[in-house]
Coordinates of C-alpha atoms and ligand atoms in Angstrom, one line a residue:
M2 CA -2.5 7.5 27.8
I3 CA -5.4 7.4 30.4
L4 CA -8.9 7.4 29.1
N5 CA -9.8 10.9 30.3
D6 CA -6.8 12.3 28.3
I7 CA -8.1 10.6 25.2
E8 CA -11.4 12.4 25.5
Q9 CA -9.7 15.7 26.1
L10 CA -7.3 15.2 23.2
I11 CA -10.1 14.5 20.8
E12 CA -11.9 17.6 22.1
R13 CA -8.8 19.7 21.5
Q14 CA -8.5 18.4 18.0
R15 CA -12.1 19.2 17.3
H16 CA -11.6 22.7 18.6
Y17 CA -8.5 23.1 16.5
F18 CA -10.3 21.9 13.4
S19 CA -13.1 24.4 14.0
S20 CA -10.5 27.2 14.3
Q21 CA -10.0 26.7 10.5
H22 CA -6.2 26.5 10.8
T23 CA -6.0 23.2 8.9
K24 CA -7.9 24.7 6.0
S25 CA -5.0 26.8 4.9
V26 CA -3.4 25.0 1.9
S27 CA -0.1 26.8 2.3
Y28 CA 0.1 25.7 6.0
R29 CA -0.7 22.1 5.0
K30 CA 2.1 22.2 2.4
Q31 CA 4.5 23.6 4.9
L32 CA 3.8 20.8 7.3
L33 CA 4.1 18.1 4.6
K34 CA 7.5 19.5 3.8
A35 CA 8.4 19.6 7.5
L36 CA 7.3 15.9 7.8
K37 CA 9.5 14.9 4.9
K38 CA 12.5 16.7 6.4
E39 CA 12.0 15.0 9.8
I40 CA 11.6 11.5 8.2
Q41 CA 14.8 12.1 6.2
K42 CA 16.6 13.2 9.4
C43 CA 15.4 10.1 11.2
E44 CA 16.1 7.6 8.4
Q45 CA 18.7 5.6 10.4
D46 CA 16.5 5.6 13.5
I47 CA 13.7 4.1 11.4
Y48 CA 15.9 1.3 10.1
D49 CA 17.1 0.6 13.7
A50 CA 13.5 0.5 15.0
L51 CA 12.3 -1.8 12.2
Y52 CA 15.3 -4.1 12.9
K53 CA 14.6 -4.2 16.6
D54 CA 10.9 -5.0 16.0
F55 CA 11.4 -7.9 13.5
K56 CA 14.8 -7.9 12.0
K57 CA 13.7 -6.1 8.9
S58 CA 16.7 -5.3 6.6
R59 CA 17.6 -1.7 5.6
F60 CA 16.9 -2.4 2.0
E61 CA 13.3 -3.6 2.7
G62 CA 13.0 -0.8 5.2
Y63 CA 13.6 1.7 2.4
L64 CA 11.8 -0.1 -0.4
T65 CA 8.6 -0.9 1.5
E66 CA 8.4 1.8 4.2
I67 CA 10.5 5.0 4.0
G68 CA 10.8 5.2 0.2
L69 CA 7.0 4.7 -0.3
V70 CA 6.2 7.3 2.3
L71 CA 8.7 9.9 0.8
S72 CA 7.2 9.4 -2.6
E73 CA 3.7 9.9 -1.2
L74 CA 4.9 13.1 0.4
D75 CA 6.5 14.3 -2.8
L76 CA 3.4 13.7 -4.8
A77 CA 1.2 15.4 -2.2
I78 CA 3.5 18.4 -1.9
S79 CA 3.6 18.9 -5.7
R80 CA -0.2 18.3 -6.2
I81 CA -1.8 19.8 -3.1
E82 CA -2.9 23.1 -4.8
T83 CA -4.5 21.1 -7.7
W84 CA -6.2 18.5 -5.5
T85 CA -7.7 21.1 -3.1
K86 CA -9.0 23.6 -5.7
P87 CA -12.8 23.6 -6.2
Q88 CA -13.3 21.6 -9.3
K89 CA -15.6 23.2 -11.9
V90 CA -18.0 20.8 -13.6
Q91 CA -20.4 21.3 -16.5
A92 CA -23.6 23.0 -15.2
S93 CA -27.0 21.5 -15.9
L94 CA -29.0 23.5 -18.4
L95 CA -32.0 22.9 -16.1
N96 CA -30.4 25.3 -13.7
F97 CA -29.5 27.9 -16.3
P98 CA -27.8 30.2 -15.5
S99 CA -25.4 28.7 -13.0
S100 CA -21.8 27.5 -12.6
D101 CA -21.3 24.3 -10.7
Y102 CA -18.4 23.1 -8.5
I103 CA -17.1 20.3 -6.3
Y104 CA -15.5 21.8 -3.2
K105 CA -12.9 19.6 -1.5
N106 CA -13.7 19.6 2.2
P107 CA -11.8 17.8 5.0
Y108 CA -14.0 15.6 7.2
G109 CA -12.6 17.0 10.5
T110 CA -11.0 14.9 13.2
V111 CA -9.9 11.5 11.9
L112 CA -8.6 8.3 13.4
I113 CA -6.0 6.1 11.7
I114 CA -5.5 2.6 13.1
A115 CA -2.4 0.8 11.7
P116 CA -1.2 -2.8 11.7
W117 CA 2.3 -4.1 12.4
N118 CA 3.5 -5.6 9.2
Y119 CA 4.6 -2.4 7.5
P120 CA 4.4 -0.4 10.7
F121 CA 5.8 2.9 9.5
Q122 CA 4.4 3.1 6.0
L123 CA 0.8 1.9 6.9
A124 CA 0.5 4.6 9.6
I125 CA 2.2 7.5 7.8
A126 CA 0.9 7.1 4.3
P127 CA -2.7 7.4 5.3
L128 CA -1.7 10.4 7.5
I129 CA -0.3 12.1 4.4
G130 CA -3.8 11.8 2.8
A131 CA -5.5 13.0 6.0
I132 CA -3.4 16.2 6.4
T133 CA -3.2 17.0 2.7
A134 CA -7.0 17.0 2.8
G135 CA -7.0 19.4 5.9
N136 CA -8.0 17.1 8.7
T137 CA -6.7 16.7 12.2
A138 CA -5.6 13.1 13.0
I139 CA -4.9 10.7 15.8
I140 CA -2.8 7.6 14.8
K141 CA -3.0 4.4 16.8
P142 CA -0.1 2.3 15.6
S143 CA 0.4 -1.4 16.3
E144 CA 1.5 -2.5 19.8
L145 CA 3.4 -5.4 18.2
T146 CA 6.1 -3.0 16.8
P147 CA 6.8 -0.9 19.9
H148 CA 10.1 0.5 18.6
T149 CA 8.7 1.8 15.4
S150 CA 5.5 3.1 17.1
A151 CA 7.5 5.0 19.7
L152 CA 9.7 6.5 17.0
M153 CA 6.7 7.6 15.0
A154 CA 5.3 9.3 18.0
K155 CA 8.5 11.3 18.3
I156 CA 8.6 12.2 14.6
I157 CA 5.0 13.3 14.6
A158 CA 5.5 15.4 17.9
A159 CA 8.5 17.1 16.2
V160 CA 6.4 18.3 13.3
F161 CA 2.8 18.8 14.5
T162 CA 1.1 20.2 17.6
E163 CA -0.9 17.7 19.5
E164 CA -4.2 19.3 18.6
H165 CA -3.3 18.8 14.9
V166 CA -1.8 15.3 14.7
T167 CA -0.7 12.9 17.5
V168 CA 0.2 9.3 18.0
I169 CA -1.5 7.3 20.7
E170 CA 0.5 4.2 21.5
G171 CA -1.3 1.2 23.0
G172 CA -2.9 -2.1 22.3
V173 CA -6.4 -3.4 21.8
E174 CA -7.8 -1.6 24.8
T175 CA -6.6 1.7 23.6
A176 CA -8.1 1.1 20.2
Q177 CA -11.3 0.1 21.8
E178 CA -11.4 3.2 23.9
L179 CA -10.7 5.4 20.8
L180 CA -13.5 3.7 19.0
R181 CA -16.0 4.6 21.8
H182 CA -15.8 8.2 20.6
R183 CA -17.3 10.0 17.6
W184 CA -14.9 10.5 14.6
D185 CA -15.4 12.2 11.4
Y186 CA -13.6 9.5 9.5
I187 CA -11.8 6.2 10.4
F188 CA -9.1 4.7 8.3
F189 CA -8.3 1.2 9.4
T190 CA -5.7 -1.2 8.0
G191 CA -5.6 -4.7 9.5
S192 CA -7.4 -8.0 9.7
V193 CA -10.9 -8.8 8.5
K194 CA -11.9 -9.8 12.0
V195 CA -11.0 -6.4 13.5
G196 CA -12.3 -4.6 10.4
K197 CA -15.8 -5.9 11.3
I198 CA -15.4 -4.4 14.8
I199 CA -14.3 -1.1 13.3
A200 CA -17.3 -1.1 10.9
K201 CA -19.7 -1.7 13.8
S202 CA -18.3 1.0 16.0
A203 CA -18.3 3.5 13.1
A204 CA -21.9 2.6 12.3
E205 CA -22.9 3.9 15.8
F206 CA -22.0 7.4 14.7
M207 CA -22.6 7.0 11.0
T208 CA -18.8 7.6 10.6
P209 CA -17.5 7.0 7.1
I210 CA -14.6 4.5 6.9
T211 CA -11.9 3.0 4.8
L212 CA -11.1 -0.6 5.6
E213 CA -7.8 -1.9 4.1
L214 CA -8.0 -5.6 5.0
G215 CA -6.6 -9.0 3.8
G216 CA -7.6 -12.3 2.6
K217 CA -6.3 -15.3 0.6
T218 CA -4.5 -14.1 -2.5
P219 CA -4.4 -16.7 -5.3
C220 CA -1.5 -16.8 -7.6
I221 CA -2.3 -18.7 -10.8
I222 CA 0.3 -20.1 -13.2
D223 CA -0.8 -21.7 -16.5
E224 CA 1.3 -23.9 -18.8
T225 CA 2.2 -21.0 -21.1
A226 CA 3.9 -19.0 -18.3
N227 CA 7.6 -18.2 -18.2
I228 CA 8.2 -20.6 -15.3
A229 CA 11.7 -19.5 -14.3
L230 CA 10.8 -15.8 -14.3
A231 CA 7.5 -16.5 -12.5
A232 CA 9.3 -18.5 -9.8
K233 CA 11.8 -15.6 -9.3
R234 CA 9.1 -13.0 -9.0
I235 CA 6.8 -15.1 -6.8
V236 CA 9.7 -16.0 -4.4
W237 CA 10.4 -12.3 -4.1
G238 CA 6.8 -11.3 -3.5
K239 CA 6.1 -14.1 -1.1
F240 CA 9.1 -14.1 1.1
L241 CA 9.6 -10.3 1.3
N242 CA 8.9 -9.3 4.9
A243 CA 8.9 -13.1 5.6
G244 CA 5.5 -13.4 3.9
Q245 CA 3.9 -11.0 6.3
T246 CA 2.4 -8.9 3.5
C247 CA -1.3 -8.4 2.9
I248 CA -0.8 -8.7 -0.9
A249 CA 1.7 -11.6 -0.8
P250 CA 0.7 -14.6 -2.9
D251 CA -1.1 -16.8 -0.4
Y252 CA -1.2 -20.0 -2.4
I253 CA -0.2 -21.1 -5.9
L254 CA -2.6 -22.7 -8.4
I255 CA -0.6 -24.3 -11.1
K256 CA -1.2 -26.5 -14.2
E257 CA 0.1 -30.0 -13.3
K258 CA 2.2 -30.1 -16.4
V259 CA 4.5 -27.3 -15.2
K260 CA 4.4 -27.9 -11.5
S261 CA 7.6 -29.8 -11.0
D262 CA 9.5 -27.2 -13.1
F263 CA 8.1 -24.4 -11.0
I264 CA 9.0 -26.2 -7.8
E265 CA 12.7 -26.7 -8.9
C266 CA 13.0 -23.1 -10.0
A267 CA 11.4 -21.8 -6.8
K268 CA 13.8 -23.8 -4.6
K269 CA 16.8 -22.3 -6.6
E270 CA 15.4 -18.8 -6.3
I271 CA 15.0 -19.1 -2.5
E272 CA 18.6 -20.3 -2.1
K273 CA 19.8 -17.5 -4.4
A274 CA 18.0 -14.9 -2.4
Y275 CA 18.5 -16.1 1.2
S276 CA 21.3 -18.8 0.8
S277 CA 20.9 -22.4 1.9
V278 CA 20.5 -21.2 5.5
P279 CA 18.0 -18.3 5.4
K280 CA 18.3 -17.9 9.1
N281 CA 21.8 -16.4 8.6
S282 CA 20.7 -14.1 5.9
K283 CA 20.6 -10.5 7.0
D284 CA 17.8 -9.9 4.5
Y285 CA 15.3 -12.3 6.0
P286 CA 13.0 -10.9 8.7
R287 CA 11.4 -12.8 11.6
I288 CA 7.8 -13.6 12.5
I289 CA 6.4 -10.7 14.5
N290 CA 5.5 -12.6 17.8
T291 CA 5.0 -15.9 19.5
R292 CA 1.3 -16.1 18.7
N293 CA 1.8 -15.7 15.0
F294 CA 4.8 -18.1 15.1
E295 CA 2.7 -20.8 16.8
R296 CA -0.2 -20.2 14.3
L297 CA 2.2 -20.7 11.4
A298 CA 4.0 -23.6 13.0
N299 CA 0.7 -25.4 13.5
M300 CA -0.1 -24.8 9.8
L301 CA 3.0 -26.8 8.9
Q302 CA 1.9 -29.9 10.8
N303 CA 0.7 -32.8 8.7
E304 CA 1.6 -31.1 5.4
T305 CA 3.9 -32.3 2.7
V306 CA 6.9 -30.0 2.9
L307 CA 8.7 -29.8 -0.4
F308 CA 11.3 -27.3 0.7
G309 CA 12.2 -25.4 3.9
G310 CA 10.0 -26.1 6.9
D311 CA 12.8 -25.1 9.4
I312 CA 11.6 -23.4 12.5
D313 CA 13.1 -21.9 15.6
A314 CA 10.7 -20.7 18.2
Q315 CA 13.3 -19.0 20.3
D316 CA 14.3 -16.8 17.3
L317 CA 10.7 -16.6 15.9
Y318 CA 12.2 -18.0 12.7
I319 CA 10.4 -19.9 10.0
S320 CA 12.3 -20.6 6.8
P321 CA 10.8 -20.0 3.3
T322 CA 8.7 -23.1 2.9
L323 CA 7.0 -24.8 -0.1
I324 CA 4.0 -27.1 0.7
E325 CA 2.5 -29.5 -1.8
N326 CA -1.2 -30.0 -2.4
P327 CA -2.7 -29.2 1.1
S328 CA -6.3 -30.3 1.4
A329 CA -9.0 -27.6 1.3
D330 CA -9.8 -28.1 5.0
S331 CA -6.2 -28.1 6.3
P332 CA -5.3 -25.1 8.6
V333 CA -3.0 -23.6 5.9
M334 CA -6.0 -23.3 3.5
K335 CA -8.6 -22.3 6.1
E336 CA -7.3 -18.7 6.7
E337 CA -4.9 -16.1 5.4
I338 CA -1.4 -17.5 5.9
F339 CA 0.4 -14.2 6.5
G340 CA 3.8 -15.9 6.8
P341 CA 6.5 -17.7 4.7
L342 CA 4.5 -20.8 3.8
L343 CA 3.6 -21.3 0.2
P344 CA 1.1 -24.0 -0.7
I345 CA 1.3 -25.2 -4.3
I346 CA -1.9 -26.8 -5.6
S347 CA -2.3 -28.2 -9.1
Y348 CA -5.4 -27.6 -11.3
S349 CA -6.4 -29.0 -14.6
S350 CA -9.3 -26.8 -15.8
F351 CA -10.7 -23.3 -15.4
E352 CA -13.7 -24.7 -13.6
E353 CA -11.4 -26.3 -11.1
L354 CA -9.7 -22.9 -10.6
Q355 CA -13.0 -21.3 -10.0
G356 CA -13.9 -24.1 -7.5
V357 CA -10.8 -23.3 -5.4
I358 CA -10.9 -19.5 -5.6
N359 CA -14.6 -19.2 -5.0
N360 CA -14.2 -21.2 -1.8
Y361 CA -13.0 -17.9 -0.2
E362 CA -14.2 -14.4 0.1
H363 CA -13.1 -11.9 -2.5
P364 CA -9.3 -11.6 -2.2
L365 CA -7.4 -8.3 -1.9
T366 CA -5.2 -9.4 -4.8
L367 CA -5.0 -11.9 -7.6
Y368 CA -1.9 -12.8 -9.6
V369 CA -1.8 -14.6 -12.9
F370 CA 1.3 -15.8 -14.7
S371 CA 0.6 -16.6 -18.3
K372 CA 1.5 -15.7 -21.9
S373 CA -2.1 -16.3 -23.1
K374 CA -4.1 -13.1 -23.5
S375 CA -7.4 -14.9 -23.5
F376 CA -6.5 -16.8 -20.3
T377 CA -5.4 -13.6 -18.4
K378 CA -8.5 -11.7 -19.7
Q379 CA -10.8 -14.5 -18.5
T380 CA -9.1 -14.7 -15.1
I381 CA -9.3 -10.9 -14.5
E382 CA -12.9 -10.7 -15.7
T383 CA -14.2 -13.8 -13.9
F384 CA -13.0 -13.2 -10.4
S385 CA -13.8 -10.3 -8.0
F386 CA -10.7 -9.0 -6.2
G387 CA -9.2 -5.7 -5.1
G388 CA -6.4 -5.4 -7.7
G389 CA -3.7 -7.6 -9.3
V390 CA -0.8 -8.1 -11.5
I391 CA -0.2 -10.2 -14.7
N392 CA 3.2 -11.9 -14.7
D393 CA 4.6 -10.3 -11.5
T394 CA 3.7 -9.9 -7.8
L395 CA 3.2 -6.8 -5.5
V396 CA 4.2 -4.2 -8.1
H397 CA 0.7 -2.7 -8.5
Y398 CA 1.3 -1.3 -5.0
G399 CA 4.1 0.9 -6.3
N400 CA 2.0 2.9 -8.8
K401 CA 0.2 5.7 -7.0
K402 CA -1.9 6.4 -10.1
L403 CA -3.7 3.0 -9.3
P404 CA -6.3 2.9 -6.5
F405 CA -5.3 0.4 -3.9
G406 CA -8.1 -1.3 -1.9
G407 CA -10.1 -4.4 -1.5
V408 CA -13.6 -5.5 -2.4
G409 CA -16.1 -7.4 -0.2
E410 CA -14.3 -8.9 2.8
S411 CA -10.9 -7.6 1.6
G412 CA -11.9 -4.0 2.2
I413 CA -13.9 -0.8 1.5
G414 CA -12.4 2.3 -0.2
N415 CA -9.0 3.1 -1.7
C416 CA -5.7 4.7 -0.8
H417 CA -2.4 5.8 -2.5
G418 CA -1.7 9.1 -4.1
K419 CA -4.7 11.1 -5.0
Y420 CA -7.0 8.2 -3.9
G421 CA -5.5 8.7 -0.3
F422 CA -6.4 12.4 -0.5
D423 CA -9.9 11.6 -1.8
A424 CA -10.5 9.1 1.1
F425 CA -10.2 11.9 3.6
T426 CA -12.1 14.5 1.6
H427 CA -15.8 15.1 1.4
E428 CA -16.8 16.3 -2.0
K429 CA -19.3 19.1 -1.5
S430 CA -21.4 19.9 -4.5
I431 CA -22.1 23.6 -4.9
V432 CA -24.3 25.3 -7.6
K433 CA -23.7 29.0 -7.9
K434 CA -26.9 30.4 -9.3
A435 CA -27.1 33.8 -11.1
N436 CA -29.9 36.2 -10.4
W437 CA -30.2 37.9 -13.8
L438 CA -32.7 35.3 -15.1
D439 CA -35.4 33.3 -13.3
I440 CA -37.2 30.8 -15.5
P441 CA -40.7 30.6 -14.2
I442 CA -41.7 27.0 -15.3
R443 CA -40.8 25.2 -12.0
Y444 CA -43.0 27.4 -9.8
A445 CA -46.5 26.5 -8.8
P446 CA -49.3 26.8 -9.9
Y447 CA -48.3 23.9 -12.3
E448 CA -51.5 24.0 -14.3
G449 CA -50.7 23.5 -18.0
K450 CA -46.9 23.1 -17.5
L451 CA -46.5 19.3 -17.4
G452 CA -46.0 18.8 -21.1
M453 CA -43.5 21.6 -21.2
I454 CA -41.5 20.2 -18.2
K455 CA -41.4 16.8 -19.8
K456 CA -39.9 18.3 -23.0
V457 CA -37.4 20.4 -21.0
M458 CA -36.2 17.4 -18.9
K459 CA -36.0 15.2 -22.0
Y460 CA -33.8 17.6 -23.9
L461 CA -31.9 19.4 -21.2
G462 CA -31.9 17.1 -18.2
Ligands
NAD6 P1 -5.1 -6.6 13.4 O1 -6.4 -6.4 12.8 O2 -4.9 -7.6 14.5 O3 -4.6 -5.2 14.1 C1 -4.6 -4.0 13.4 C2 -4.8 -2.8 14.4 O4 -6.1 -3.0 15.1 C3 -3.7 -2.7 15.5 O5 -3.4 -1.4 15.7 C4 -4.5 -3.3 16.7 O6 -4.0 -2.7 17.9 C5 -5.9 -2.9 16.5 N1 -6.8 -3.9 17.1 C6 -6.6 -5.2 17.3 N2 -7.7 -5.8 17.9 C7 -8.6 -4.8 18.0 C8 -10.0 -4.7 18.5 N3 -10.6 -5.8 19.1 N4 -10.6 -3.6 18.5 C9 -10.0 -2.5 18.0 N5 -8.8 -2.5 17.5 C10 -8.1 -3.6 17.5 O7 -4.1 -6.8 12.2 P2 -2.5 -7.0 12.2 O8 -2.3 -8.4 12.8 O9 -1.8 -5.9 12.8 O10 -2.2 -7.0 10.7 C11 -2.4 -8.2 9.9 C12 -3.7 -8.1 9.0 O11 -3.7 -6.8 8.3 C13 -3.7 -9.1 7.9 O12 -5.0 -9.7 7.8 C14 -3.3 -8.3 6.6 O13 -3.8 -8.9 5.5 C15 -4.0 -7.0 6.9 N6 -3.3 -5.9 6.2 C16 -4.0 -5.3 5.2 C17 -3.3 -4.3 4.5 C18 -4.0 -3.6 3.4 O14 -3.5 -2.6 2.9 N7 -5.1 -4.0 2.9 C19 -2.0 -3.9 4.8 C20 -1.4 -4.6 5.9 C21 -2.1 -5.6 6.6

């Protein structure tokens, strides 16, 4: 899309928002239902696009993309009337007589910028929040998944008019052009580096933002953990999507005593899941592009590979790989891995754990495998992180009643279910004051009223 067109499109969306059409709750609900129908109609096309983009299997395509989006839609369709209704709150006696409300107002024209790793879900799930809340939206999907991005553009065009919701395909330049304009809200999912660029651009216009970012997610295993089950659940969470998941365990911190047990169990689980030649498994995706393949292949150099380590540049294939005790300044420990490499580092005390985890910014997620209540409690309370799981991986993402988001460098704001609706909603406080009584104390002249106002504020405020 040429730059002039972007400007005109944003203008048309603003105009459409001003027309108040998107404020009708029944209209929003009708569109949510239409979107659901269109996605169901295109289910096979979505699988095909995901496969063409990075050989994602149908199962993962449903579990991590289509299924999540459909359940977000079902929830929004069933709850939209409740979520959008003005919420009555207890009035302050200082304002007596009044009734007080929180009105749920859409921000206006919003921008959603999505990454490539769950290209369908991470573009459409925020959109569900945006339209349920009554906004117009432009989605900029990732240029690295061109088949899925083109299909999303088709799906959206079949359901919405361009002035309500549209997809603008394109790369970094397109995103940069979009960011030159004023938005009423920006919802970004992607890397910390680009998140900082988004935050700076938004600051120009004082635009509120959600940033869903990444980081190095620790996965702690103590000596009381059920090692076999931990290995099974970690192998699943790490190698799903070939490790290209923002909440995948980035590295393992394990008590030395149980390390070799864990390594043996993890090897078995990898073979069980993907056979002895994962390259031939139809369930194992590829690395998204050459740049990321090379980045990951470099991380492997000079490391002690315990298992896997097979690579094929032509096929963008890297097998599930276990790495032993990398040093803190090795490339694999310097940045978020975002691929199928799993460093396993042993620790002997809680202080040592703190030393490693506190080397990094607050992670998006933290996992702890342990049967000890005091150890899990200490871990959860000591570290600052977006969210986590005790004795499993990734599964907190599946509960829409839990807010999903980071803290510090791993992000700002939340999404999922009602939290996604809230992200795109301005809560407008309204006090409806009655006229039948007008208590005089607040009006000047104030002479002789200070003692009285102190008492009133102490007891009623
Ligand atoms: P990315 O930041 O490179 O790209 C994300 C989006 O930003 C893309 O649409 C891209 O076109 C756009 N973009 C890239 N450079 C830009 C620039 N200079 N200015 C403006 N826009 C720009 O991220 P990615 O590689 O697509 O995704 C991987 C990252 O996303 C990882 O760090 C991962 O942890 C994170 N992530 C986070 C979540 C979450 O929910 N917190 C989910 C998925 C991925």
